[in-house]
Amino acid sequence: MGSFSITNSLTNANRPTLSFEFFPPKDETGWVNLKSSIEHLQNVSPDFVSVTYGAMGSNQETSLAVVEHLVEKVPTIAHLTCIGASQSSISQLLKKYENAGVAGILALRGDLPAGLAEFPPSDYTYALDLVSQVQESTDLEIGVATFPEKHPESTSIERDIEILKMKQDAGASFGMTQLFFNVDAYTSLVNKAKLAGVTIPIVPGVMPIANAKQVLRMAQMSGASVPADLEQALLQASDDSQARAIGMDFTVKLVEELKQLGAPGIHIFTLNHHLAALELVHEAQLA
């Protein structure tokens, strides 16, 4: 998979790229479910996939195992968080990912694990430090996180964009957004970034609203605002199945709007399930 370029696929395609995000399973049942989902989602020929990485490398070995399972099937981006890590440990991990044949790294600072009041000693302060290391020590393509509604710890979107430009200058070649439900937040981010000299493609990350309660909870945790009329409709739904229909209808329309606006790709957060992801792909004509 080494010859595949994520950035080229995002900038040269005559259609938005299609990609999926998976996370490392916690147990054997989770592995069975993940492998089944990967098999089903391969049927729509995604351009690439990504694999998440736990807070401070809490699931490092499992994450690497998922990456190794995927790289033979589809170009794979490995998420990598650096907070709490040493440069030497990250360097060793980068070698493992390179040897596995990943297409790129999504360079992230990472969040504070539950139960810890402050970050432990680390060779890294910001994701920018990791971008620089990956650029200097590997040939891997580098992606970075972007925030349509501002990073939770940031003073402003403008400050986020300054940092994004610094990451681009340090070697990042594409961005991927956090969860969002407001298309205007995405377009505003892209337009402001362009004005600030950011030229890398910014891929919107979309979560199918199949399990309304779960998605609303995740939105709250991530700081993503949910349109009031959508939230009200979901909460007033007569049962889970009606809530799912309302949520999926909203998600399909969101993706259709993003396509019309010229988004370079659609990155679907699967939560390791294939049914809602496939429904979204077919209804929004992503494949």
PDB file of C-alpha atoms in Angstrom:
ATOM      1  CA  MET A   1       0.000   0.000   0.000  1.00  0.00           C
ATOM      2  CA  GLY A   2       3.061   2.244   0.198  1.00  0.00           C
ATOM      3  CA  SER A   3       2.495   3.882  -3.194  1.00  0.00           C
ATOM      4  CA  PHE A   4      -0.997   5.166  -2.279  1.00  0.00           C
ATOM      5  CA  SER A   5      -1.179   8.887  -1.476  1.00  0.00           C
ATOM      6  CA  ILE A   6      -3.974  10.045   0.813  1.00  0.00           C
ATOM      7  CA  THR A   7      -3.418  13.670  -0.158  1.00  0.00           C
ATOM      8  CA  ASN A   8      -3.502  12.929  -3.887  1.00  0.00           C
ATOM      9  CA  SER A   9      -6.720  10.960  -3.505  1.00  0.00           C
ATOM     10  CA  LEU A  10      -8.287  13.917  -1.634  1.00  0.00           C
ATOM     11  CA  THR A  11      -7.175  16.566  -4.120  1.00  0.00           C
ATOM     12  CA  ASN A  12      -7.433  14.736  -7.448  1.00  0.00           C
ATOM     13  CA  ALA A  13     -10.629  12.721  -7.122  1.00  0.00           C
ATOM     14  CA  ASN A  14     -13.626  13.608  -9.291  1.00  0.00           C
ATOM     15  CA  ARG A  15     -15.791  12.603  -6.316  1.00  0.00           C
ATOM     16  CA  PRO A  16     -15.341  12.887  -2.557  1.00  0.00           C
ATOM     17  CA  THR A  17     -13.201  10.095  -1.121  1.00  0.00           C
ATOM     18  CA  LEU A  18     -14.956   7.579   1.104  1.00  0.00           C
ATOM     19  CA  SER A  19     -13.246   6.464   4.301  1.00  0.00           C
ATOM     20  CA  PHE A  20     -14.089   4.827   7.623  1.00  0.00           C
ATOM     21  CA  GLU A  21     -12.766   5.116  11.169  1.00  0.00           C
ATOM     22  CA  PHE A  22     -12.431   2.065  13.435  1.00  0.00           C
ATOM     23  CA  PHE A  23     -11.306   1.725  17.042  1.00  0.00           C
ATOM     24  CA  PRO A  24      -9.346  -1.087  18.741  1.00  0.00           C
ATOM     25  CA  PRO A  25     -11.728  -3.623  20.342  1.00  0.00           C
ATOM     26  CA  LYS A  26     -11.572  -4.353  24.062  1.00  0.00           C
ATOM     27  CA  ASP A  27     -12.205  -8.125  23.941  1.00  0.00           C
ATOM     28  CA  GLU A  28     -12.610 -11.158  21.690  1.00  0.00           C
ATOM     29  CA  THR A  29     -16.289 -10.417  20.980  1.00  0.00           C
ATOM     30  CA  GLY A  30     -15.263  -6.925  19.904  1.00  0.00           C
ATOM     31  CA  TRP A  31     -12.661  -8.396  17.537  1.00  0.00           C
ATOM     32  CA  VAL A  32     -15.239 -10.675  15.915  1.00  0.00           C
ATOM     33  CA  ASN A  33     -17.602  -7.722  15.459  1.00  0.00           C
ATOM     34  CA  LEU A  34     -14.843  -5.486  14.060  1.00  0.00           C
ATOM     35  CA  LYS A  35     -13.639  -8.071  11.535  1.00  0.00           C
ATOM     36  CA  SER A  36     -17.204  -8.631  10.348  1.00  0.00           C
ATOM     37  CA  SER A  37     -17.772  -4.858   9.975  1.00  0.00           C
ATOM     38  CA  ILE A  38     -14.513  -4.442   8.036  1.00  0.00           C
ATOM     39  CA  GLU A  39     -15.560  -7.260   5.686  1.00  0.00           C
ATOM     40  CA  HIS A  40     -18.961  -5.681   5.009  1.00  0.00           C
ATOM     41  CA  LEU A  41     -17.539  -2.169   4.539  1.00  0.00           C
ATOM     42  CA  GLN A  42     -14.896  -3.386   2.111  1.00  0.00           C
ATOM     43  CA  ASN A  43     -17.726  -4.162  -0.304  1.00  0.00           C
ATOM     44  CA  VAL A  44     -18.130  -0.418  -0.988  1.00  0.00           C
ATOM     45  CA  SER A  45     -14.394  -0.011  -1.775  1.00  0.00           C
ATOM     46  CA  PRO A  46     -13.337   2.734   0.660  1.00  0.00           C
ATOM     47  CA  ASP A  47     -10.387   4.851  -0.461  1.00  0.00           C
ATOM     48  CA  PHE A  48      -8.758   4.506   2.960  1.00  0.00           C
ATOM     49  CA  VAL A  49      -9.537   3.823   6.628  1.00  0.00           C
ATOM     50  CA  SER A  50      -8.214   5.034   9.974  1.00  0.00           C
ATOM     51  CA  VAL A  51      -7.655   3.374  13.347  1.00  0.00           C
ATOM     52  CA  THR A  52      -7.875   5.285  16.627  1.00  0.00           C
ATOM     53  CA  TYR A  53      -5.367   5.191  19.467  1.00  0.00           C
ATOM     54  CA  GLY A  54      -6.254   5.378  23.175  1.00  0.00           C
ATOM     55  CA  ALA A  55      -5.368   8.102  25.641  1.00  0.00           C
ATOM     56  CA  MET A  56      -1.626   7.963  26.320  1.00  0.00           C
ATOM     57  CA  GLY A  57      -1.276   4.755  24.310  1.00  0.00           C
ATOM     58  CA  SER A  58      -3.589   2.791  26.597  1.00  0.00           C
ATOM     59  CA  ASN A  59      -4.442   0.375  23.758  1.00  0.00           C
ATOM     60  CA  GLN A  60      -1.219   0.652  21.770  1.00  0.00           C
ATOM     61  CA  GLU A  61      -0.778  -3.069  21.050  1.00  0.00           C
ATOM     62  CA  THR A  62      -4.421  -3.586  20.057  1.00  0.00           C
ATOM     63  CA  SER A  63      -4.345  -0.489  17.875  1.00  0.00           C
ATOM     64  CA  LEU A  64      -1.256  -1.805  16.081  1.00  0.00           C
ATOM     65  CA  ALA A  65      -2.936  -5.218  15.675  1.00  0.00           C
ATOM     66  CA  VAL A  66      -5.984  -3.603  14.006  1.00  0.00           C
ATOM     67  CA  VAL A  67      -3.693  -1.603  11.719  1.00  0.00           C
ATOM     68  CA  GLU A  68      -1.803  -4.774  10.759  1.00  0.00           C
ATOM     69  CA  HIS A  69      -5.134  -6.511  10.029  1.00  0.00           C
ATOM     70  CA  LEU A  70      -6.259  -3.656   7.761  1.00  0.00           C
ATOM     71  CA  VAL A  71      -3.139  -2.625   5.810  1.00  0.00           C
ATOM     72  CA  GLU A  72      -3.288  -5.665   3.521  1.00  0.00           C
ATOM     73  CA  LYS A  73      -6.862  -4.842   2.564  1.00  0.00           C
ATOM     74  CA  VAL A  74      -7.028  -1.038   2.269  1.00  0.00           C
ATOM     75  CA  PRO A  75      -4.738   2.015   2.724  1.00  0.00           C
ATOM     76  CA  THR A  76      -4.703   2.688   6.462  1.00  0.00           C
ATOM     77  CA  ILE A  77      -4.051   5.779   8.592  1.00  0.00           C
ATOM     78  CA  ALA A  78      -2.861   5.111  12.148  1.00  0.00           C
ATOM     79  CA  HIS A  79      -3.946   7.655  14.769  1.00  0.00           C
ATOM     80  CA  LEU A  80      -1.114   8.466  17.157  1.00  0.00           C
ATOM     81  CA  THR A  81      -1.296  10.478  20.394  1.00  0.00           C
ATOM     82  CA  CYS A  82       1.881  11.830  21.958  1.00  0.00           C
ATOM     83  CA  ILE A  83       1.044  13.319  25.353  1.00  0.00           C
ATOM     84  CA  GLY A  84       2.653  11.390  28.201  1.00  0.00           C
ATOM     85  CA  ALA A  85       5.044   9.664  25.769  1.00  0.00           C
ATOM     86  CA  SER A  86       8.804   9.841  25.275  1.00  0.00           C
ATOM     87  CA  GLN A  87      10.358  10.648  21.902  1.00  0.00           C
ATOM     88  CA  SER A  88      12.089   7.275  21.871  1.00  0.00           C
ATOM     89  CA  SER A  89       8.845   5.333  22.475  1.00  0.00           C
ATOM     90  CA  ILE A  90       7.103   7.264  19.682  1.00  0.00           C
ATOM     91  CA  SER A  91      10.097   6.694  17.421  1.00  0.00           C
ATOM     92  CA  GLN A  92       9.880   2.924  17.997  1.00  0.00           C
ATOM     93  CA  LEU A  93       6.154   2.952  17.324  1.00  0.00           C
ATOM     94  CA  LEU A  94       6.598   4.939  14.115  1.00  0.00           C
ATOM     95  CA  LYS A  95       9.053   2.267  12.919  1.00  0.00           C
ATOM     96  CA  LYS A  96       6.452  -0.430  13.658  1.00  0.00           C
ATOM     97  CA  TYR A  97       3.817   1.489  11.694  1.00  0.00           C
ATOM     98  CA  GLU A  98       6.203   2.052   8.790  1.00  0.00           C
ATOM     99  CA  ASN A  99       7.105  -1.647   8.766  1.00  0.00           C
ATOM    100  CA  ALA A 100       3.403  -2.530   8.840  1.00  0.00           C
ATOM    101  CA  GLY A 101       2.915  -0.420   5.704  1.00  0.00           C
ATOM    102  CA  VAL A 102       0.578   2.352   6.884  1.00  0.00           C
ATOM    103  CA  ALA A 103      -0.349   5.059   4.396  1.00  0.00           C
ATOM    104  CA  GLY A 104      -0.115   7.825   6.981  1.00  0.00           C
ATOM    105  CA  ILE A 105      -0.274   9.004  10.579  1.00  0.00           C
ATOM    106  CA  LEU A 106      -2.948  11.182  12.163  1.00  0.00           C
ATOM    107  CA  ALA A 107      -0.775  13.159  14.600  1.00  0.00           C
ATOM    108  CA  LEU A 108      -2.687  14.063  17.771  1.00  0.00           C
ATOM    109  CA  ARG A 109      -1.824  15.422  21.186  1.00  0.00           C
ATOM    110  CA  GLY A 110      -4.337  13.175  22.911  1.00  0.00           C
ATOM    111  CA  ASP A 111      -6.676  13.713  25.839  1.00  0.00           C
ATOM    112  CA  LEU A 112      -6.124  13.287  29.535  1.00  0.00           C
ATOM    113  CA  PRO A 113      -7.180   9.743  30.541  1.00  0.00           C
ATOM    114  CA  ALA A 114     -10.134   9.447  32.904  1.00  0.00           C
ATOM    115  CA  GLY A 115      -9.055   9.607  36.532  1.00  0.00           C
ATOM    116  CA  LEU A 116      -5.953  11.765  35.976  1.00  0.00           C
ATOM    117  CA  ALA A 117      -6.036  15.374  37.135  1.00  0.00           C
ATOM    118  CA  GLU A 118      -3.082  16.526  35.056  1.00  0.00           C
ATOM    119  CA  PHE A 119      -0.838  15.319  32.254  1.00  0.00           C
ATOM    120  CA  PRO A 120       2.200  13.305  33.384  1.00  0.00           C
ATOM    121  CA  PRO A 121       5.750  14.290  32.321  1.00  0.00           C
ATOM    122  CA  SER A 122       6.145  14.063  28.554  1.00  0.00           C
ATOM    123  CA  ASP A 123       8.545  14.926  25.751  1.00  0.00           C
ATOM    124  CA  TYR A 124       5.552  16.519  23.993  1.00  0.00           C
ATOM    125  CA  THR A 125       3.377  19.503  24.767  1.00  0.00           C
ATOM    126  CA  TYR A 126       1.403  19.839  21.534  1.00  0.00           C
ATOM    127  CA  ALA A 127       0.488  17.765  18.477  1.00  0.00           C
ATOM    128  CA  LEU A 128       2.732  20.153  16.527  1.00  0.00           C
ATOM    129  CA  ASP A 129       5.753  18.534  18.240  1.00  0.00           C
ATOM    130  CA  LEU A 130       4.639  15.130  16.930  1.00  0.00           C
ATOM    131  CA  VAL A 131       4.013  16.471  13.394  1.00  0.00           C
ATOM    132  CA  SER A 132       7.604  17.741  13.307  1.00  0.00           C
ATOM    133  CA  GLN A 133       9.004  14.405  14.504  1.00  0.00           C
ATOM    134  CA  VAL A 134       7.009  12.344  11.987  1.00  0.00           C
ATOM    135  CA  GLN A 135       8.038  14.703   9.177  1.00  0.00           C
ATOM    136  CA  GLU A 136      11.727  14.585  10.109  1.00  0.00           C
ATOM    137  CA  SER A 137      12.003  10.857  10.802  1.00  0.00           C
ATOM    138  CA  THR A 138       9.655   9.148   8.305  1.00  0.00           C
ATOM    139  CA  ASP A 139       8.259   9.369   4.774  1.00  0.00           C
ATOM    140  CA  LEU A 140       4.703   8.939   6.031  1.00  0.00           C
ATOM    141  CA  GLU A 141       1.911  11.335   5.108  1.00  0.00           C
ATOM    142  CA  ILE A 142       0.729  13.334   8.104  1.00  0.00           C
ATOM    143  CA  GLY A 143      -2.838  14.226   8.969  1.00  0.00           C
ATOM    144  CA  VAL A 144      -3.985  16.467  11.826  1.00  0.00           C
ATOM    145  CA  ALA A 145      -7.235  17.059  13.715  1.00  0.00           C
ATOM    146  CA  THR A 146      -9.317  20.135  12.930  1.00  0.00           C
ATOM    147  CA  PHE A 147     -12.143  21.611  14.969  1.00  0.00           C
ATOM    148  CA  PRO A 148     -15.220  23.121  13.248  1.00  0.00           C
ATOM    149  CA  GLU A 149     -16.450  24.422  16.613  1.00  0.00           C
ATOM    150  CA  LYS A 150     -13.114  25.251  18.264  1.00  0.00           C
ATOM    151  CA  HIS A 151     -10.819  23.004  20.259  1.00  0.00           C
ATOM    152  CA  PRO A 152     -12.277  22.673  23.796  1.00  0.00           C
ATOM    153  CA  GLU A 153      -9.136  24.260  25.308  1.00  0.00           C
ATOM    154  CA  SER A 154      -8.654  26.932  22.639  1.00  0.00           C
ATOM    155  CA  THR A 155      -9.369  30.638  22.991  1.00  0.00           C
ATOM    156  CA  SER A 156     -10.876  30.934  19.495  1.00  0.00           C
ATOM    157  CA  ILE A 157     -11.336  29.339  16.060  1.00  0.00           C
ATOM    158  CA  GLU A 158      -8.804  31.891  14.793  1.00  0.00           C
ATOM    159  CA  ARG A 159      -6.196  30.530  17.206  1.00  0.00           C
ATOM    160  CA  ASP A 160      -7.011  26.973  16.068  1.00  0.00           C
ATOM    161  CA  ILE A 161      -6.408  28.047  12.473  1.00  0.00           C
ATOM    162  CA  GLU A 162      -3.057  29.651  13.362  1.00  0.00           C
ATOM    163  CA  ILE A 163      -2.023  26.310  14.873  1.00  0.00           C
ATOM    164  CA  LEU A 164      -3.341  24.429  11.813  1.00  0.00           C
ATOM    165  CA  LYS A 165      -1.187  26.641   9.579  1.00  0.00           C
ATOM    166  CA  MET A 166       1.833  25.888  11.811  1.00  0.00           C
ATOM    167  CA  LYS A 167       1.121  22.159  11.482  1.00  0.00           C
ATOM    168  CA  GLN A 168       0.879  22.524   7.698  1.00  0.00           C
ATOM    169  CA  ASP A 169       4.223  24.351   7.667  1.00  0.00           C
ATOM    170  CA  ALA A 170       5.711  21.548   9.803  1.00  0.00           C
ATOM    171  CA  GLY A 171       4.657  18.872   7.290  1.00  0.00           C
ATOM    172  CA  ALA A 172       0.957  18.057   7.683  1.00  0.00           C
ATOM    173  CA  SER A 173      -0.707  17.371   4.331  1.00  0.00           C
ATOM    174  CA  PHE A 174      -4.369  16.864   5.278  1.00  0.00           C
ATOM    175  CA  GLY A 175      -6.793  17.623   8.099  1.00  0.00           C
ATOM    176  CA  MET A 176      -9.704  15.606   9.494  1.00  0.00           C
ATOM    177  CA  THR A 177     -12.460  17.195  11.533  1.00  0.00           C
ATOM    178  CA  GLN A 178     -13.844  16.218  14.870  1.00  0.00           C
ATOM    179  CA  LEU A 179     -17.524  15.364  15.194  1.00  0.00           C
ATOM    180  CA  PHE A 180     -19.962  18.099  14.089  1.00  0.00           C
ATOM    181  CA  PHE A 181     -23.619  18.427  13.039  1.00  0.00           C
ATOM    182  CA  ASN A 182     -23.664  21.971  11.683  1.00  0.00           C
ATOM    183  CA  VAL A 183     -22.578  22.296   8.067  1.00  0.00           C
ATOM    184  CA  ASP A 184     -21.985  26.044   8.493  1.00  0.00           C
ATOM    185  CA  ALA A 185     -19.355  25.339  11.162  1.00  0.00           C
ATOM    186  CA  TYR A 186     -17.429  23.220   8.633  1.00  0.00           C
ATOM    187  CA  THR A 187     -17.670  25.738   5.781  1.00  0.00           C
ATOM    188  CA  SER A 188     -16.686  28.591   8.094  1.00  0.00           C
ATOM    189  CA  LEU A 189     -13.616  26.641   9.253  1.00  0.00           C
ATOM    190  CA  VAL A 190     -12.571  25.837   5.670  1.00  0.00           C
ATOM    191  CA  ASN A 191     -13.067  29.421   4.458  1.00  0.00           C
ATOM    192  CA  LYS A 192     -11.218  31.004   7.395  1.00  0.00           C
ATOM    193  CA  ALA A 193      -8.400  28.471   7.031  1.00  0.00           C
ATOM    194  CA  LYS A 194      -8.010  29.312   3.316  1.00  0.00           C
ATOM    195  CA  LEU A 195      -7.796  33.021   4.122  1.00  0.00           C
ATOM    196  CA  ALA A 196      -5.028  32.214   6.633  1.00  0.00           C
ATOM    197  CA  GLY A 197      -2.993  30.377   3.996  1.00  0.00           C
ATOM    198  CA  VAL A 198      -4.057  26.817   4.808  1.00  0.00           C
ATOM    199  CA  THR A 199      -4.046  24.855   1.537  1.00  0.00           C
ATOM    200  CA  ILE A 200      -4.309  21.272   2.808  1.00  0.00           C
ATOM    201  CA  PRO A 201      -7.641  19.459   2.248  1.00  0.00           C
ATOM    202  CA  ILE A 202      -9.880  19.284   5.330  1.00  0.00           C
ATOM    203  CA  VAL A 203     -11.998  16.124   5.434  1.00  0.00           C
ATOM    204  CA  PRO A 204     -15.263  16.291   7.388  1.00  0.00           C
ATOM    205  CA  GLY A 205     -15.774  13.507   9.918  1.00  0.00           C
ATOM    206  CA  VAL A 206     -19.393  12.349  10.090  1.00  0.00           C
ATOM    207  CA  MET A 207     -21.091  10.112  12.642  1.00  0.00           C
ATOM    208  CA  PRO A 208     -24.288   8.368  11.500  1.00  0.00           C
ATOM    209  CA  ILE A 209     -27.022   9.066  14.040  1.00  0.00           C
ATOM    210  CA  ALA A 210     -28.200   5.465  14.372  1.00  0.00           C
ATOM    211  CA  ASN A 211     -28.175   5.278  18.160  1.00  0.00           C
ATOM    212  CA  ALA A 212     -29.516   8.716  19.106  1.00  0.00           C
ATOM    213  CA  LYS A 213     -28.773   8.521  22.854  1.00  0.00           C
ATOM    214  CA  GLN A 214     -25.189   7.393  22.248  1.00  0.00           C
ATOM    215  CA  VAL A 215     -24.516  10.081  19.631  1.00  0.00           C
ATOM    216  CA  LEU A 216     -26.029  12.852  21.787  1.00  0.00           C
ATOM    217  CA  ARG A 217     -23.819  11.700  24.660  1.00  0.00           C
ATOM    218  CA  MET A 218     -20.722  11.732  22.436  1.00  0.00           C
ATOM    219  CA  ALA A 219     -21.645  15.180  21.109  1.00  0.00           C
ATOM    220  CA  GLN A 220     -21.864  16.480  24.656  1.00  0.00           C
ATOM    221  CA  MET A 221     -18.494  14.934  25.581  1.00  0.00           C
ATOM    222  CA  SER A 222     -16.762  16.370  22.510  1.00  0.00           C
ATOM    223  CA  GLY A 223     -18.369  19.808  22.711  1.00  0.00           C
ATOM    224  CA  ALA A 224     -20.156  19.426  19.346  1.00  0.00           C
ATOM    225  CA  SER A 225     -23.384  21.423  19.248  1.00  0.00           C
ATOM    226  CA  VAL A 226     -26.520  19.605  18.119  1.00  0.00           C
ATOM    227  CA  PRO A 227     -29.143  21.703  16.249  1.00  0.00           C
ATOM    228  CA  ALA A 228     -32.010  22.348  18.668  1.00  0.00           C
ATOM    229  CA  ASP A 229     -34.706  21.059  16.301  1.00  0.00           C
ATOM    230  CA  LEU A 230     -32.768  17.824  15.707  1.00  0.00           C
ATOM    231  CA  GLU A 231     -32.208  17.256  19.426  1.00  0.00           C
ATOM    232  CA  GLN A 232     -35.867  17.919  20.164  1.00  0.00           C
ATOM    233  CA  ALA A 233     -37.017  15.550  17.411  1.00  0.00           C
ATOM    234  CA  LEU A 234     -34.691  12.808  18.654  1.00  0.00           C
ATOM    235  CA  LEU A 235     -35.772  13.199  22.277  1.00  0.00           C
ATOM    236  CA  GLN A 236     -39.486  13.270  21.359  1.00  0.00           C
ATOM    237  CA  ALA A 237     -39.309  10.208  19.107  1.00  0.00           C
ATOM    238  CA  SER A 238     -41.810   7.532  20.113  1.00  0.00           C
ATOM    239  CA  ASP A 239     -39.159   4.804  20.207  1.00  0.00           C
ATOM    240  CA  ASP A 240     -35.539   3.992  19.275  1.00  0.00           C
ATOM    241  CA  SER A 241     -36.506   2.997  15.759  1.00  0.00           C
ATOM    242  CA  GLN A 242     -38.183   6.347  15.040  1.00  0.00           C
ATOM    243  CA  ALA A 243     -35.216   8.184  16.587  1.00  0.00           C
ATOM    244  CA  ARG A 244     -32.901   6.192  14.303  1.00  0.00           C
ATOM    245  CA  ALA A 245     -34.947   7.109  11.208  1.00  0.00           C
ATOM    246  CA  ILE A 246     -34.868  10.822  12.169  1.00  0.00           C
ATOM    247  CA  GLY A 247     -31.137  10.691  12.924  1.00  0.00           C
ATOM    248  CA  MET A 248     -30.166   8.842   9.748  1.00  0.00           C
ATOM    249  CA  ASP A 249     -32.292  11.172   7.606  1.00  0.00           C
ATOM    250  CA  PHE A 250     -30.464  14.154   9.132  1.00  0.00           C
ATOM    251  CA  THR A 251     -27.055  12.500   8.578  1.00  0.00           C
ATOM    252  CA  VAL A 252     -27.789  11.738   4.909  1.00  0.00           C
ATOM    253  CA  LYS A 253     -28.826  15.380   4.308  1.00  0.00           C
ATOM    254  CA  LEU A 254     -25.687  16.612   6.103  1.00  0.00           C
ATOM    255  CA  VAL A 255     -23.479  14.477   3.835  1.00  0.00           C
ATOM    256  CA  GLU A 256     -25.372  15.577   0.712  1.00  0.00           C
ATOM    257  CA  GLU A 257     -24.765  19.223   1.703  1.00  0.00           C
ATOM    258  CA  LEU A 258     -21.068  18.549   2.321  1.00  0.00           C
ATOM    259  CA  LYS A 259     -20.791  16.933  -1.118  1.00  0.00           C
ATOM    260  CA  GLN A 260     -22.469  19.928  -2.776  1.00  0.00           C
ATOM    261  CA  LEU A 261     -20.063  22.256  -0.982  1.00  0.00           C
ATOM    262  CA  GLY A 262     -17.116  20.371  -2.472  1.00  0.00           C
ATOM    263  CA  ALA A 263     -15.824  18.550   0.621  1.00  0.00           C
ATOM    264  CA  PRO A 264     -12.745  16.550  -0.450  1.00  0.00           C
ATOM    265  CA  GLY A 265     -14.013  13.394   1.239  1.00  0.00           C
ATOM    266  CA  ILE A 266     -16.391  11.977   3.828  1.00  0.00           C
ATOM    267  CA  HIS A 267     -14.803  10.168   6.786  1.00  0.00           C
ATOM    268  CA  ILE A 268     -17.424   8.052   8.559  1.00  0.00           C
ATOM    269  CA  PHE A 269     -17.023   7.287  12.268  1.00  0.00           C
ATOM    270  CA  THR A 270     -18.311   3.696  12.292  1.00  0.00           C
ATOM    271  CA  LEU A 271     -18.085   2.892  16.030  1.00  0.00           C
ATOM    272  CA  ASN A 272     -17.084  -0.525  14.618  1.00  0.00           C
ATOM    273  CA  HIS A 273     -20.591  -1.139  13.201  1.00  0.00           C
ATOM    274  CA  HIS A 274     -21.322  -1.475   9.500  1.00  0.00           C
ATOM    275  CA  LEU A 275     -25.131  -1.205   9.111  1.00  0.00           C
ATOM    276  CA  ALA A 276     -25.533   2.552   9.632  1.00  0.00           C
ATOM    277  CA  ALA A 277     -22.296   3.302   7.776  1.00  0.00           C
ATOM    278  CA  LEU A 278     -23.459   1.284   4.746  1.00  0.00           C
ATOM    279  CA  GLU A 279     -26.905   2.888   4.870  1.00  0.00           C
ATOM    280  CA  LEU A 280     -25.267   6.325   4.802  1.00  0.00           C
ATOM    281  CA  VAL A 281     -22.968   5.336   1.914  1.00  0.00           C
ATOM    282  CA  HIS A 282     -25.888   4.093  -0.180  1.00  0.00           C
ATOM    283  CA  GLU A 283     -28.435   6.817   0.682  1.00  0.00           C
ATOM    284  CA  ALA A 284     -25.942   9.667   0.147  1.00  0.00           C
ATOM    285  CA  GLN A 285     -24.483   7.950  -2.946  1.00  0.00           C
ATOM    286  CA  LEU A 286     -20.921   7.924  -1.661  1.00  0.00           C
ATOM    287  CA  ALA A 287     -19.965   4.791  -3.598  1.00  0.00           C
TER     288      ALA A 287
END
